[in-house]
Amino acid sequence: MAAEIVNQKDGLEEGVIDPAFALHRGGKMAVQATVPVRDKDDLSLAYTPGVAKVCSAIAEQPELVDDYTWKSQVVAVVTDGSAVLGLGDIGPEASLPVMEGKAILFKQFGGVDAVPLALSTKDADEIVDTVARLAPSFGGVNLEDISAPRCFEIEARLKEKLDIPVFHDDQHGTAIVTLAALRNAAKLNGRGLGELRAVISGAGAAGVAIARILVEAGIGDVAVCDRKGVVSRDRDDLTEVKRELAGFTNKGDRTGSLEDALEGADVFIGVSGGTIPEESVAKMAEGSFIFAMANPNPEIHPDIAAKYASVVATGRSDYPNQINNVLAFPGVFAGALQVRATDITEGMKLAAAEALAAVVADELSADRVIPSPFDDRVAPAVTSAVAAAARAEGVARR
C-alpha cells in the first residue's frame, strides 16, 4: 500500500490528484505566534531577559501559569492508535492524521487550541504516567481512539490523578450528542424520556457512556447488548465494566439476544456495527426512534429504518440527523477551560446535552432533531451551559 501511494505521487493517477492526499501533505496544522518578534526589543520581551520575570512570578505563584502562558487555553489530544475511527488498531503514526483533524476541529468549532500526542505504548500504566508527566503544559486532556476496556481505566485514573479536565470523547462526546437528539425526538413526538425503553447495541466505550447518561437523564429503561446478548446480572462472563453496567441498566431484567430485546422497544441505538434484520426492526414499538450510528454502514439502513421509525439518525453526514461528536467536545472543553474547571462532571455533560438540544428546539422535524455541526449557535450554547454547570457543581476555579 505504501509503495503504491509513493508511486502514485499523492494519489496521482491518470492526471488526477486524490484530494485527500493533497490536503494532508505537510499536515493539517501548525504553531503560530500570537505576539510579534520584529526587532531586538520584541525579542527581549518574548524571550530573554523579559521572560525571566514571568518565570519567576510563576515559580512564586504557580496559579499564574494560567494567565501568563497558553496552558489554560490548550488541550492535549492523546491516543495510542488502538481504536482509530473504523480502522481499528493501526498504531500511533497512522493515527496522527485523525488526531490532527481532531485538533483543527477544536480550533474551528470551539476556538480551543489542541496538540496531538500519539503515544508509542498500549500499556495503561505507561499511558497514565506519560500523560500525567505532560499535564503541566495543558489545560485539559482529550483521550481519543483508545480501545476498550483500557479506555475506562485510563480515564478514571487520570481524572483521579490530575486537577484538569480529562474527557474520553469516544465515550462522552457520543453520549452527549445522542442524548440531545433523543430528547428532541421524544419532544417532537410528545413523549418524555421516562416513557421510553431503549436498546443499545454495543457495550464498548460509546455504549457504556450512552447508557450511563441516559440513566442520569431519566430514561425509562435501557438494555445494553454485546455479542452474547443482553448484558444482564445473571451472566457469569461479564468483565468488571460490564458487571457495573448490568448493575444500573436493564431494570426489566431482560435476557436473550439483541433481537429479543428489540421487541417492543421504543429506541434503538447502534454503536457496534453489524446488521440488524428487518424483521427485528419491524417488532419495535410503533413510532420508534432508530439511531444507527455505525460508520460507514449503519446497523439498520436508513431506508429500512424509515419504514418503521418516526425519527432516524445515523453517524453519516449524507443522511439527516448526524450524531457527530463535533457538536459536543469543542464547546465542552471551551466551557471547562473558560472557568478553569478541575473536572468535567456528569452534570456538565447533561448541561451540554440540554443546551445542544435547545439550539433547534423551535425548529424540530423528523429530519432535524439535532443541529448541523456548521450551525454557529452550537459552540456558544454548549460553552455557556458547561461553564455555568461547572460553577454550580463547584469545580470552577474562576
Short mmCIF file of C-alpha atoms in Angstrom, two decimals:
data_model
loop_
_atom_site.label_atom_id
_atom_site.label_comp_id
_atom_site.label_asym_id
_atom_site.label_seq_id
_atom_site.Cartn_x
_atom_site.Cartn_y
_atom_site.Cartn_z
CA MET A 1 0.00 0.00 0.00
CA ALA A 2 2.78 2.45 0.96
CA ALA A 3 4.70 1.76 -2.24
CA GLU A 4 1.53 2.24 -4.24
CA ILE A 5 0.98 5.67 -2.63
CA VAL A 6 4.56 6.73 -3.30
CA ASN A 7 4.37 5.57 -6.89
CA GLN A 8 1.14 7.45 -7.39
CA LYS A 9 2.71 10.65 -6.05
CA ASP A 10 -0.09 11.66 -3.69
CA GLY A 11 -2.67 9.57 -5.48
CA LEU A 12 -1.79 10.92 -8.93
CA GLU A 13 -3.41 8.56 -11.39
CA GLU A 14 -4.27 9.44 -14.97
CA GLY A 15 -3.59 13.10 -14.19
CA VAL A 16 -5.97 13.31 -11.21
CA ILE A 17 -4.66 14.10 -7.70
CA ASP A 18 -6.50 12.37 -4.86
CA PRO A 19 -7.82 15.35 -2.84
CA ALA A 20 -7.36 13.54 0.49
CA PHE A 21 -3.61 13.14 -0.07
CA ALA A 22 -3.33 16.66 -1.48
CA LEU A 23 -4.98 18.14 1.61
CA HIS A 24 -2.87 16.13 4.07
CA ARG A 25 0.56 16.82 2.53
CA GLY A 26 2.66 18.57 5.17
CA GLY A 27 -0.01 18.02 7.84
CA LYS A 28 -3.19 19.96 8.62
CA MET A 29 -1.96 22.26 11.39
CA ALA A 30 0.93 24.44 12.55
CA VAL A 31 2.00 26.51 15.55
CA GLN A 32 1.53 30.25 15.14
CA ALA A 33 2.88 33.01 17.36
CA THR A 34 0.40 35.40 18.99
CA VAL A 35 2.97 38.15 19.56
CA PRO A 36 5.35 39.83 17.11
CA VAL A 37 9.13 39.36 17.17
CA ARG A 38 10.20 42.15 14.80
CA ASP A 39 13.24 43.63 16.49
CA LYS A 40 15.55 43.29 19.49
CA ASP A 41 13.03 44.93 21.82
CA ASP A 42 10.35 42.39 20.90
CA LEU A 43 12.90 39.61 21.26
CA SER A 44 13.97 40.77 24.71
CA LEU A 45 10.34 40.74 25.89
CA ALA A 46 9.26 37.47 24.28
CA TYR A 47 12.43 35.67 25.28
CA THR A 48 15.40 36.58 27.43
CA PRO A 49 15.65 38.66 29.57
CA GLY A 50 11.95 39.62 29.82
CA VAL A 51 10.68 36.06 30.04
CA ALA A 52 12.64 35.52 33.26
CA LYS A 53 10.36 37.93 35.14
CA VAL A 54 7.32 35.91 34.19
CA CYS A 55 9.00 32.59 35.03
CA SER A 56 9.99 33.90 38.46
CA ALA A 57 6.47 35.13 39.16
CA ILE A 58 5.01 31.73 38.24
CA ALA A 59 7.59 29.98 40.42
CA GLU A 60 6.36 32.08 43.37
CA GLN A 61 2.66 31.81 42.47
CA PRO A 62 2.07 28.66 40.35
CA GLU A 63 -1.53 29.61 39.57
CA LEU A 64 -0.22 32.49 37.42
CA VAL A 65 0.69 29.91 34.75
CA ASP A 66 -2.93 30.09 33.59
CA ASP A 67 -2.69 33.83 32.98
CA TYR A 68 0.77 34.12 31.50
CA THR A 69 1.12 31.01 29.32
CA TRP A 70 -1.13 29.16 26.89
CA LYS A 71 -1.83 26.38 29.43
CA SER A 72 -5.41 27.42 30.21
CA GLN A 73 -6.31 27.55 26.51
CA VAL A 74 -4.84 24.33 25.15
CA VAL A 75 -5.89 20.68 25.18
CA ALA A 76 -3.76 17.57 24.67
CA VAL A 77 -5.39 15.13 22.24
CA VAL A 78 -3.96 11.80 23.38
CA THR A 79 -4.16 8.41 21.67
CA ASP A 80 -2.32 5.12 21.41
CA GLY A 81 -3.77 4.44 17.97
CA SER A 82 -5.55 1.28 19.13
CA ALA A 83 -9.14 2.07 18.08
CA VAL A 84 -8.98 4.65 15.31
CA LEU A 85 -12.30 5.53 13.66
CA GLY A 86 -13.38 2.46 11.70
CA LEU A 87 -9.78 1.42 11.14
CA GLY A 88 -9.03 -0.29 14.44
CA ASP A 89 -5.54 -0.78 15.86
CA ILE A 90 -3.37 0.99 13.29
CA GLY A 91 -0.72 2.38 15.65
CA PRO A 92 0.36 5.86 16.74
CA GLU A 93 1.91 7.10 13.50
CA ALA A 94 -1.08 6.11 11.37
CA SER A 95 -3.42 7.75 13.90
CA LEU A 96 -1.82 11.19 13.52
CA PRO A 97 -3.97 12.38 10.58
CA VAL A 98 -7.05 11.74 12.73
CA MET A 99 -5.55 13.44 15.77
CA GLU A 100 -4.56 16.47 13.66
CA GLY A 101 -8.12 16.52 12.36
CA LYS A 102 -9.43 16.49 15.93
CA ALA A 103 -7.14 19.38 16.81
CA ILE A 104 -8.33 21.57 13.96
CA LEU A 105 -11.96 20.81 14.87
CA PHE A 106 -11.24 22.04 18.40
CA LYS A 107 -9.99 25.30 16.93
CA GLN A 108 -12.59 25.68 14.18
CA PHE A 109 -15.65 24.91 16.28
CA GLY A 110 -14.62 25.88 19.81
CA GLY A 111 -11.75 28.34 19.48
CA VAL A 112 -9.63 25.95 21.55
CA ASP A 113 -6.00 25.18 20.71
CA ALA A 114 -5.11 21.48 20.76
CA VAL A 115 -1.95 19.43 20.33
CA PRO A 116 -2.00 15.82 19.02
CA LEU A 117 0.03 13.37 21.11
CA ALA A 118 0.26 9.84 19.70
CA LEU A 119 1.94 7.55 22.24
CA SER A 120 4.02 4.51 21.34
CA THR A 121 2.59 2.30 24.09
CA LYS A 122 -0.65 0.48 24.80
CA ASP A 123 0.19 -0.18 28.42
CA ALA A 124 -2.32 1.56 30.71
CA ASP A 125 0.28 2.32 33.39
CA GLU A 126 2.64 3.88 30.84
CA ILE A 127 -0.13 5.96 29.24
CA VAL A 128 -1.32 7.28 32.61
CA ASP A 129 2.24 8.05 33.70
CA THR A 130 3.12 9.76 30.40
CA VAL A 131 0.01 11.95 30.34
CA ALA A 132 0.42 12.86 34.00
CA ARG A 133 4.00 13.98 33.37
CA LEU A 134 2.91 16.09 30.39
CA ALA A 135 -0.10 17.62 32.17
CA PRO A 136 1.63 20.81 33.43
CA SER A 137 1.67 22.04 29.82
CA PHE A 138 -2.08 21.67 29.23
CA GLY A 139 -5.43 22.92 30.48
CA GLY A 140 -7.23 19.68 29.61
CA VAL A 141 -6.78 16.19 28.19
CA ASN A 142 -8.96 14.72 25.45
CA LEU A 143 -8.45 10.94 25.24
CA GLU A 144 -9.11 9.68 21.74
CA ASP A 145 -9.37 6.34 19.97
CA ILE A 146 -8.10 4.17 22.84
CA SER A 147 -9.64 0.71 22.82
CA ALA A 148 -11.99 -0.63 25.48
CA PRO A 149 -11.81 -1.72 28.22
CA ARG A 150 -8.46 0.04 28.81
CA CYS A 151 -10.03 3.41 27.98
CA PHE A 152 -12.24 3.23 31.08
CA GLU A 153 -9.34 2.56 33.43
CA ILE A 154 -7.09 5.17 31.82
CA GLU A 155 -9.71 7.91 32.03
CA ALA A 156 -10.67 7.07 35.62
CA ARG A 157 -7.05 7.03 36.81
CA LEU A 158 -6.19 10.29 35.06
CA LYS A 159 -9.30 12.01 36.42
CA GLU A 160 -8.24 10.99 39.91
CA LYS A 161 -4.61 11.99 39.39
CA LEU A 162 -4.98 15.36 37.63
CA ASP A 163 -6.64 18.65 38.54
CA ILE A 164 -7.55 19.47 34.93
CA PRO A 165 -10.45 18.16 32.82
CA VAL A 166 -9.97 14.67 31.36
CA PHE A 167 -12.54 13.61 28.78
CA HIS A 168 -12.67 10.47 26.63
CA ASP A 169 -14.56 11.79 23.62
CA ASP A 170 -15.41 8.39 22.15
CA GLN A 171 -17.42 7.83 25.32
CA HIS A 172 -18.82 11.13 26.43
CA GLY A 173 -18.98 13.16 23.22
CA THR A 174 -21.07 10.44 21.62
CA ALA A 175 -23.25 10.16 24.71
CA ILE A 176 -23.93 13.92 24.91
CA VAL A 177 -24.98 14.22 21.27
CA THR A 178 -27.08 11.05 21.44
CA LEU A 179 -28.97 12.30 24.49
CA ALA A 180 -29.59 15.69 22.86
CA ALA A 181 -31.02 14.06 19.73
CA LEU A 182 -33.15 11.66 21.77
CA ARG A 183 -34.55 14.50 23.90
CA ASN A 184 -35.69 16.28 20.77
CA ALA A 185 -37.04 13.13 19.11
CA ALA A 186 -39.13 12.49 22.21
CA LYS A 187 -40.28 16.12 22.39
CA LEU A 188 -41.26 16.07 18.71
CA ASN A 189 -43.45 13.06 19.38
CA GLY A 190 -44.94 14.38 22.63
CA ARG A 191 -43.13 11.89 24.83
CA GLY A 192 -40.84 12.10 27.85
CA LEU A 193 -37.58 10.22 28.34
CA GLY A 194 -39.13 8.41 31.28
CA GLU A 195 -41.65 6.77 28.94
CA LEU A 196 -39.01 5.22 26.70
CA ARG A 197 -37.34 1.82 26.69
CA ALA A 198 -34.06 1.84 24.81
CA VAL A 199 -31.80 -0.91 23.48
CA ILE A 200 -28.12 -0.19 22.82
CA SER A 201 -26.13 -2.42 20.50
CA GLY A 202 -22.52 -2.29 21.68
CA ALA A 203 -21.06 -2.46 25.18
CA GLY A 204 -17.79 -0.69 24.38
CA ALA A 205 -16.76 2.86 25.19
CA ALA A 206 -19.67 4.63 23.49
CA GLY A 207 -22.32 2.10 24.52
CA VAL A 208 -21.42 2.25 28.21
CA ALA A 209 -21.30 6.06 28.26
CA ILE A 210 -24.60 6.40 26.40
CA ALA A 211 -26.28 4.02 28.83
CA ARG A 212 -24.90 5.98 31.78
CA ILE A 213 -26.03 9.39 30.54
CA LEU A 214 -29.48 8.07 29.56
CA VAL A 215 -29.96 6.70 33.08
CA GLU A 216 -28.73 10.00 34.55
CA ALA A 217 -31.22 11.83 32.33
CA GLY A 218 -34.14 9.66 33.48
CA ILE A 219 -34.72 7.14 30.68
CA GLY A 220 -37.49 4.66 31.46
CA ASP A 221 -35.23 1.67 30.93
CA VAL A 222 -32.20 0.78 28.82
CA ALA A 223 -30.68 -2.59 27.99
CA VAL A 224 -27.18 -2.86 26.52
CA CYS A 225 -26.25 -5.78 24.27
CA ASP A 226 -22.86 -7.21 23.41
CA ARG A 227 -22.02 -10.09 21.07
CA LYS A 228 -23.55 -12.58 23.52
CA GLY A 229 -26.81 -10.72 24.02
CA VAL A 230 -28.26 -8.56 26.77
CA VAL A 231 -25.77 -7.52 29.47
CA SER A 232 -27.72 -8.86 32.44
CA ARG A 233 -26.99 -9.61 36.08
CA ASP A 234 -27.41 -13.37 35.61
CA ARG A 235 -24.47 -13.68 33.20
CA ASP A 236 -21.22 -15.10 34.58
CA ASP A 237 -18.99 -14.00 31.70
CA LEU A 238 -19.02 -10.23 32.30
CA THR A 239 -15.96 -8.03 32.64
CA GLU A 240 -15.76 -5.63 35.58
CA VAL A 241 -17.05 -2.79 33.39
CA LYS A 242 -19.99 -4.88 32.15
CA ARG A 243 -20.84 -6.07 35.68
CA GLU A 244 -21.10 -2.42 36.70
CA LEU A 245 -23.16 -1.72 33.58
CA ALA A 246 -25.56 -4.54 34.43
CA GLY A 247 -26.00 -3.00 37.87
CA PHE A 248 -27.52 0.28 36.66
CA THR A 249 -29.30 -0.82 33.44
CA ASN A 250 -31.91 -3.38 32.39
CA LYS A 251 -34.45 -2.75 35.13
CA GLY A 252 -36.77 -5.10 33.26
CA ASP A 253 -34.29 -7.99 33.74
CA ARG A 254 -34.39 -8.91 30.09
CA THR A 255 -32.22 -11.72 28.82
CA GLY A 256 -31.55 -13.25 25.43
CA SER A 257 -30.37 -11.75 22.17
CA LEU A 258 -30.37 -8.22 20.83
CA GLU A 259 -33.27 -9.22 18.60
CA ASP A 260 -35.22 -10.40 21.66
CA ALA A 261 -34.59 -7.11 23.44
CA LEU A 262 -35.74 -5.08 20.44
CA GLU A 263 -39.27 -6.49 20.52
CA GLY A 264 -41.50 -3.65 21.72
CA ALA A 265 -38.57 -1.29 22.29
CA ASP A 266 -39.05 2.44 21.72
CA VAL A 267 -35.42 3.27 20.90
CA PHE A 268 -32.56 1.53 19.13
CA ILE A 269 -29.07 2.98 19.48
CA GLY A 270 -26.33 1.31 17.47
CA VAL A 271 -22.64 1.82 18.25
CA SER A 272 -21.32 -1.59 17.28
CA GLY A 273 -21.60 -2.33 13.57
CA GLY A 274 -23.18 -5.45 12.17
CA THR A 275 -26.62 -5.66 10.62
CA ILE A 276 -29.98 -5.85 12.38
CA PRO A 277 -32.53 -7.98 10.46
CA GLU A 278 -35.53 -6.05 9.17
CA GLU A 279 -37.91 -8.49 10.85
CA SER A 280 -36.46 -7.46 14.22
CA VAL A 281 -36.83 -3.77 13.39
CA ALA A 282 -40.47 -4.40 12.48
CA LYS A 283 -41.13 -5.72 16.01
CA MET A 284 -40.15 -2.45 17.68
CA ALA A 285 -42.85 -0.21 19.17
CA GLU A 286 -44.87 1.96 16.83
CA GLY A 287 -43.31 5.40 16.30
CA SER A 288 -39.91 4.20 17.47
CA PHE A 289 -36.61 6.09 17.22
CA ILE A 290 -33.68 4.45 15.43
CA PHE A 291 -30.18 5.86 15.88
CA ALA A 292 -27.98 3.52 13.82
CA MET A 293 -24.60 5.18 14.18
CA ALA A 294 -22.02 2.70 12.86
CA ASN A 295 -19.83 4.15 10.11
CA PRO A 296 -19.77 3.78 7.19
CA ASN A 297 -22.50 1.13 7.31
CA PRO A 298 -25.31 1.77 9.82
CA GLU A 299 -26.62 -1.26 11.69
CA ILE A 300 -30.02 -0.55 10.13
CA HIS A 301 -30.03 1.10 6.72
CA PRO A 302 -31.86 4.45 6.90
CA ASP A 303 -34.26 3.39 4.12
CA ILE A 304 -35.31 0.36 6.15
CA ALA A 305 -35.38 2.30 9.42
CA ALA A 306 -37.67 4.94 7.88
CA LYS A 307 -40.30 2.28 7.18
CA TYR A 308 -40.81 1.71 10.90
CA ALA A 309 -39.37 4.63 12.89
CA SER A 310 -40.65 8.17 13.38
CA VAL A 311 -37.11 9.55 13.73
CA VAL A 312 -33.95 8.12 12.17
CA ALA A 313 -30.39 9.24 12.93
CA THR A 314 -27.02 7.94 11.76
CA GLY A 315 -23.34 8.78 12.12
CA ARG A 316 -23.14 9.79 8.47
CA SER A 317 -23.16 13.28 7.01
CA ASP A 318 -25.14 12.28 3.91
CA TYR A 319 -28.30 11.49 5.89
CA PRO A 320 -30.36 13.76 8.18
CA ASN A 321 -29.69 13.86 11.93
CA GLN A 322 -25.99 13.10 12.00
CA ILE A 323 -24.81 12.15 15.50
CA ASN A 324 -21.43 13.87 15.31
CA ASN A 325 -19.14 14.38 18.30
CA VAL A 326 -18.00 17.72 16.93
CA LEU A 327 -21.31 19.07 18.23
CA ALA A 328 -20.10 18.42 21.78
CA PHE A 329 -16.38 18.29 22.50
CA PRO A 330 -15.31 21.79 21.33
CA GLY A 331 -17.94 23.51 23.45
CA VAL A 332 -17.45 21.17 26.41
CA PHE A 333 -13.75 21.97 26.59
CA ALA A 334 -14.26 25.66 25.81
CA GLY A 335 -16.67 25.92 28.74
CA ALA A 336 -14.42 23.95 31.08
CA LEU A 337 -11.34 25.99 30.14
CA GLN A 338 -13.24 29.27 30.41
CA VAL A 339 -13.79 28.70 34.14
CA ARG A 340 -10.56 26.70 34.61
CA ALA A 341 -12.51 23.67 35.75
CA THR A 342 -10.76 20.86 37.59
CA ASP A 343 -13.03 18.20 36.12
CA ILE A 344 -15.81 17.51 33.62
CA THR A 345 -18.67 16.20 35.73
CA GLU A 346 -21.83 14.27 34.87
CA GLY A 347 -23.77 17.47 35.48
CA MET A 348 -21.65 19.34 32.94
CA LYS A 349 -22.30 16.62 30.35
CA LEU A 350 -26.05 16.74 30.99
CA ALA A 351 -25.96 20.54 30.69
CA ALA A 352 -24.14 20.22 27.37
CA ALA A 353 -26.80 17.83 26.05
CA GLU A 354 -29.64 20.10 27.16
CA ALA A 355 -28.02 23.15 25.57
CA LEU A 356 -27.37 21.28 22.33
CA ALA A 357 -30.96 20.08 22.14
CA ALA A 358 -32.24 23.59 22.82
CA VAL A 359 -30.44 25.02 19.78
CA VAL A 360 -33.06 23.54 17.43
CA ALA A 361 -35.91 23.13 19.92
CA ASP A 362 -38.12 25.56 17.98
CA GLU A 363 -37.25 24.08 14.59
CA LEU A 364 -37.95 20.41 15.19
CA SER A 365 -38.90 17.97 12.46
CA ALA A 366 -38.23 14.30 11.85
CA ASP A 367 -35.16 15.33 9.83
CA ARG A 368 -33.95 17.92 12.33
CA VAL A 369 -33.67 16.71 15.91
CA ILE A 370 -30.02 17.75 16.15
CA PRO A 371 -28.25 20.82 14.74
CA SER A 372 -25.72 20.76 11.94
CA PRO A 373 -22.05 20.94 13.01
CA PHE A 374 -21.90 24.16 11.00
CA ASP A 375 -24.68 25.84 12.97
CA ASP A 376 -22.80 28.72 14.60
CA ARG A 377 -25.16 28.68 17.60
CA VAL A 378 -23.88 25.31 18.82
CA ALA A 379 -20.49 26.02 20.38
CA PRO A 380 -21.54 29.20 22.25
CA ALA A 381 -24.61 27.45 23.68
CA VAL A 382 -22.66 24.41 24.85
CA THR A 383 -19.77 26.53 26.15
CA SER A 384 -22.06 28.73 28.24
CA ALA A 385 -24.03 25.78 29.66
CA VAL A 386 -20.90 23.83 30.60
CA ALA A 387 -19.27 26.84 32.26
CA ALA A 388 -22.43 27.53 34.30
CA ALA A 389 -22.70 23.88 35.31
CA ALA A 390 -19.04 23.82 36.38
CA ARG A 391 -19.68 26.75 38.69
CA ALA A 392 -22.84 25.14 40.05
CA GLU A 393 -21.02 21.86 40.71
CA GLY A 394 -18.10 23.54 42.48
CA VAL A 395 -15.35 22.54 40.04
CA ALA A 396 -14.71 26.04 38.60
CA ARG A 397 -11.65 27.97 39.73
CA ARG A 398 -12.91 31.30 38.42
#
